[in-house]
Short mmCIF file of the C-alpha atoms (twelve columns), coordinates in Angstrom:
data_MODEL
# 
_entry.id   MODEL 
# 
loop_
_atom_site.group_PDB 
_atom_site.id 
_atom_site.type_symbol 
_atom_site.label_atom_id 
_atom_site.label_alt_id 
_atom_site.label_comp_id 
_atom_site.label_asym_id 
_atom_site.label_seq_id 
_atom_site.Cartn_x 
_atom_site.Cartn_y 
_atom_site.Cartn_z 
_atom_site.pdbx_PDB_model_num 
ATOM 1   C CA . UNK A 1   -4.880 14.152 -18.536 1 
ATOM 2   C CA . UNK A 2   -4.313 13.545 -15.375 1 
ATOM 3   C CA . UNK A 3   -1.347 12.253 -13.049 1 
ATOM 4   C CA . UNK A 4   -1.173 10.335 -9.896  1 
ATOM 5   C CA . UNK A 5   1.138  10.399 -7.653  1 
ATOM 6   C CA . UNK A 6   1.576  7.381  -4.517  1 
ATOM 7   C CA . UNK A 7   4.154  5.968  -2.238  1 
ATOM 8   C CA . UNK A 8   5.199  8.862  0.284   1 
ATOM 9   C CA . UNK A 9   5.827  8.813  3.665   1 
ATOM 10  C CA . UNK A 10  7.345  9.452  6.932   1 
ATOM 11  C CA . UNK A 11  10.889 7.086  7.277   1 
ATOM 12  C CA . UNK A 12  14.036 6.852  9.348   1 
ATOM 13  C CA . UNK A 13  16.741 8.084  8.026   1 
ATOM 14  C CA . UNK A 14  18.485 5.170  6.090   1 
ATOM 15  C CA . UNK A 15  15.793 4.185  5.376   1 
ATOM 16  C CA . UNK A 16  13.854 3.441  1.581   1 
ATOM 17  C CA . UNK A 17  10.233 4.105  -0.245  1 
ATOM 18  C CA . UNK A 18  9.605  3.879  -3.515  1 
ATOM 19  C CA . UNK A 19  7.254  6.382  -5.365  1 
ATOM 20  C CA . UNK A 20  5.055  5.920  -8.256  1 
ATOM 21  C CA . UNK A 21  3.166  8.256  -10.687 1 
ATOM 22  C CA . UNK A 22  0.778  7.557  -12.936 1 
ATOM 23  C CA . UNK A 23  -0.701 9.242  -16.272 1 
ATOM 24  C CA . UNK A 24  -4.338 8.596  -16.786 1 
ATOM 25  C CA . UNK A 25  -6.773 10.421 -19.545 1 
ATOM 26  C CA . UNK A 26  -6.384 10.897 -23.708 1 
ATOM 27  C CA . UNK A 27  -3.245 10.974 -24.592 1 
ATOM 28  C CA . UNK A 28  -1.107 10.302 -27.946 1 
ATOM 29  C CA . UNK A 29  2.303  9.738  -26.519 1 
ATOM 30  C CA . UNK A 30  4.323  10.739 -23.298 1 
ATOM 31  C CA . UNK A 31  7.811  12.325 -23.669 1 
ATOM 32  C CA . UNK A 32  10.432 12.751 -20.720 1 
ATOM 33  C CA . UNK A 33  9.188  12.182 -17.189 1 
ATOM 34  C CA . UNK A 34  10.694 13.285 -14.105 1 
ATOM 35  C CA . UNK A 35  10.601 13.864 -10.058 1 
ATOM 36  C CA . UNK A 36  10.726 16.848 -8.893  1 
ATOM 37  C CA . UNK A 37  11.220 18.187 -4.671  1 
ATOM 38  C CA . UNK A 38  10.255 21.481 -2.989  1 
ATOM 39  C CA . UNK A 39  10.821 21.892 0.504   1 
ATOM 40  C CA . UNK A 40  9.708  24.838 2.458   1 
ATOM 41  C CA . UNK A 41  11.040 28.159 1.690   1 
ATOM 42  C CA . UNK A 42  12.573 26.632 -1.049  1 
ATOM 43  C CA . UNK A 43  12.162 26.508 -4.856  1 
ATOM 44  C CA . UNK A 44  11.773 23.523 -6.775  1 
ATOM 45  C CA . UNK A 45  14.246 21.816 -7.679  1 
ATOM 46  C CA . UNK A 46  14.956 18.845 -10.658 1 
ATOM 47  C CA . UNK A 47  15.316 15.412 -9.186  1 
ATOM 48  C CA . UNK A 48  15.464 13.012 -11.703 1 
ATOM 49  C CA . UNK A 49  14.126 12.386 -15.395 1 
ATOM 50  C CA . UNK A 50  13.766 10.331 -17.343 1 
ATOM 51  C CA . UNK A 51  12.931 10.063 -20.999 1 
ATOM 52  C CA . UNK A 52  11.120 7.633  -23.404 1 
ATOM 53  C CA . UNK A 53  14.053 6.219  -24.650 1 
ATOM 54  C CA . UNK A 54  15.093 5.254  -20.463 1 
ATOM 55  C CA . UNK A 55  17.967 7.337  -20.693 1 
ATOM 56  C CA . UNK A 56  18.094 8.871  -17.069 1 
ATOM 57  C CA . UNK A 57  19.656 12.062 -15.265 1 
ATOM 58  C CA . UNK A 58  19.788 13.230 -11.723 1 
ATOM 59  C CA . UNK A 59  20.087 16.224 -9.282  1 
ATOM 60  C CA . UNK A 60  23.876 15.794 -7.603  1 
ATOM 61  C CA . UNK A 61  22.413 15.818 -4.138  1 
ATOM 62  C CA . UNK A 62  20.628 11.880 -5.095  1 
ATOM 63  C CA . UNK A 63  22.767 10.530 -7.581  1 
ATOM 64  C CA . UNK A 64  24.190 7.369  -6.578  1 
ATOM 65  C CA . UNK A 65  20.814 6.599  -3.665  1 
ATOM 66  C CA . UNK A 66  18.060 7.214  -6.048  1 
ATOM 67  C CA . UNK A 67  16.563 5.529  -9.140  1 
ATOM 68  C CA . UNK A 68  14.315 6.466  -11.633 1 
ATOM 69  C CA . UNK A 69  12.826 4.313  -14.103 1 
ATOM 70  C CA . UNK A 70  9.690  3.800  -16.024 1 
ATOM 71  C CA . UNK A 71  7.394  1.549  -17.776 1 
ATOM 72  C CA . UNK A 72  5.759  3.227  -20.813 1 
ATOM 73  C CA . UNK A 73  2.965  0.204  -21.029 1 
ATOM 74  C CA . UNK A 74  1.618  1.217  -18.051 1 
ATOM 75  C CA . UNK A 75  2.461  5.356  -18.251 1 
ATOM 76  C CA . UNK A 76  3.799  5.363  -15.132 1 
ATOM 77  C CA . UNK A 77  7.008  6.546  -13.623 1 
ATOM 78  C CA . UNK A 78  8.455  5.255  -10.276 1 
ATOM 79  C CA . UNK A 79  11.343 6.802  -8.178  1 
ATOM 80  C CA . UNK A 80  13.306 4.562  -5.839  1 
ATOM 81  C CA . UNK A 81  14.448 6.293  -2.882  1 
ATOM 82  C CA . UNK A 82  17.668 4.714  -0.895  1 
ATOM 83  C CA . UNK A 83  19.788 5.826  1.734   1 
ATOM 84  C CA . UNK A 84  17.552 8.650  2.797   1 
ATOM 85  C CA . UNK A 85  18.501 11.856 4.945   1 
ATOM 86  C CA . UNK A 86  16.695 14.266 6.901   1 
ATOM 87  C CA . UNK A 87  17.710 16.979 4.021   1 
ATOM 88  C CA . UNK A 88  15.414 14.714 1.371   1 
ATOM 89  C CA . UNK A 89  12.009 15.778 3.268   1 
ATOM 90  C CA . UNK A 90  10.283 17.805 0.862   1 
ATOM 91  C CA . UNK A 91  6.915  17.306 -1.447  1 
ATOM 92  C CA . UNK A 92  7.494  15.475 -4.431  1 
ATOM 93  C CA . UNK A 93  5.903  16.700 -7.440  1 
ATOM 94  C CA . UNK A 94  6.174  14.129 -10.857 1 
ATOM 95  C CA . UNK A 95  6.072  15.675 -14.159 1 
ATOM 96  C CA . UNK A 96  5.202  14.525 -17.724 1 
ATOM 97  C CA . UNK A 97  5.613  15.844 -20.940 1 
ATOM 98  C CA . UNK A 98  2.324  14.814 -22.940 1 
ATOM 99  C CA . UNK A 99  1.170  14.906 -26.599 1 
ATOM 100 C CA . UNK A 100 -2.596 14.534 -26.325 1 
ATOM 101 C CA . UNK A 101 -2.764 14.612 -30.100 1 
ATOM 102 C CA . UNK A 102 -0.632 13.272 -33.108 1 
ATOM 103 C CA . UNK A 103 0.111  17.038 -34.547 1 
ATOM 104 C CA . UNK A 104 -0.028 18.283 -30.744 1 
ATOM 105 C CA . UNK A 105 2.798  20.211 -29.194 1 
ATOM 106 C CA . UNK A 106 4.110  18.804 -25.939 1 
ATOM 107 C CA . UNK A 107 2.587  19.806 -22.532 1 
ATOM 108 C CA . UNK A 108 3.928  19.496 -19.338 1 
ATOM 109 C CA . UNK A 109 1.350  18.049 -16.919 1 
ATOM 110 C CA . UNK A 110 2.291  17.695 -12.860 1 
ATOM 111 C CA . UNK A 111 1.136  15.404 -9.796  1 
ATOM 112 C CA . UNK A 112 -0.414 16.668 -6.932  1 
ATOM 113 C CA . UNK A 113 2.568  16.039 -4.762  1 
ATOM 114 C CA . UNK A 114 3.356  13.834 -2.301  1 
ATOM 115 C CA . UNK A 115 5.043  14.433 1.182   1 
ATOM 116 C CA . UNK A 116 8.006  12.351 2.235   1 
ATOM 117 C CA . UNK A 117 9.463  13.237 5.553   1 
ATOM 118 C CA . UNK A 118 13.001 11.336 6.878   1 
ATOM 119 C CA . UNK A 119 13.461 11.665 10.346  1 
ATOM 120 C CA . UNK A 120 16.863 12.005 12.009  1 
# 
């Protein structure tokens, strides 16, 4: 199982990008899925998730400029990013919880990251 993450960047603050995240490989089913930020220095820290039923929750510091949603045909996740600040530069990480097998316990798998930088 794999999971690929696209769609980061270097913006203006103000500015928007959108990032997606895709699960690849055997799998049985895919639980909650999520965004998650690190900046440097810092730990990481919950952005958003999401679970299979598309209920959604958020970090305070993004509610009301980001979205998550997802489409479960497709195993992907996306995170729409609005109203950006210089405090949202970090690497994003996504994160799935995946059942490879019917009797399987859930697994959390992660993305390689991807950098998104807002400039002042």
């Amino acid at each position: 199982v794999q999971l690929q993450a696209s769609g980061g960047g270097l913006v203006q603050a103000g500015g928007s990008l959108r990032l997606s995240c895709a699960a690849s490989g055997n799998m049985f089913s895919i639980n909650d899925m999520g965004w998650y930020r690190q900046a440097p220095g810092n730990e990481r820290d919950l952005v958003a998730v999401v679970t299979s039923g598309g209920s959604t929750s958020y970090g305070d510091s993004v509610k009301g400029r980001f979205t998550i949603s997802r489409d479960n045909a497709k195993k992907t996740v996306y995170l729409q990013m609005n109203s950006l600040k210089p405090e949202d530069t970090a690497a994003y990480y996504c994160n799935a919880a995946i059942r490879r097998h019917k009797f399987a316990t859930y697994i959390d798998y992660w993305g390689q990251g991807t950098q998104v930088t807002v400039s002042s």
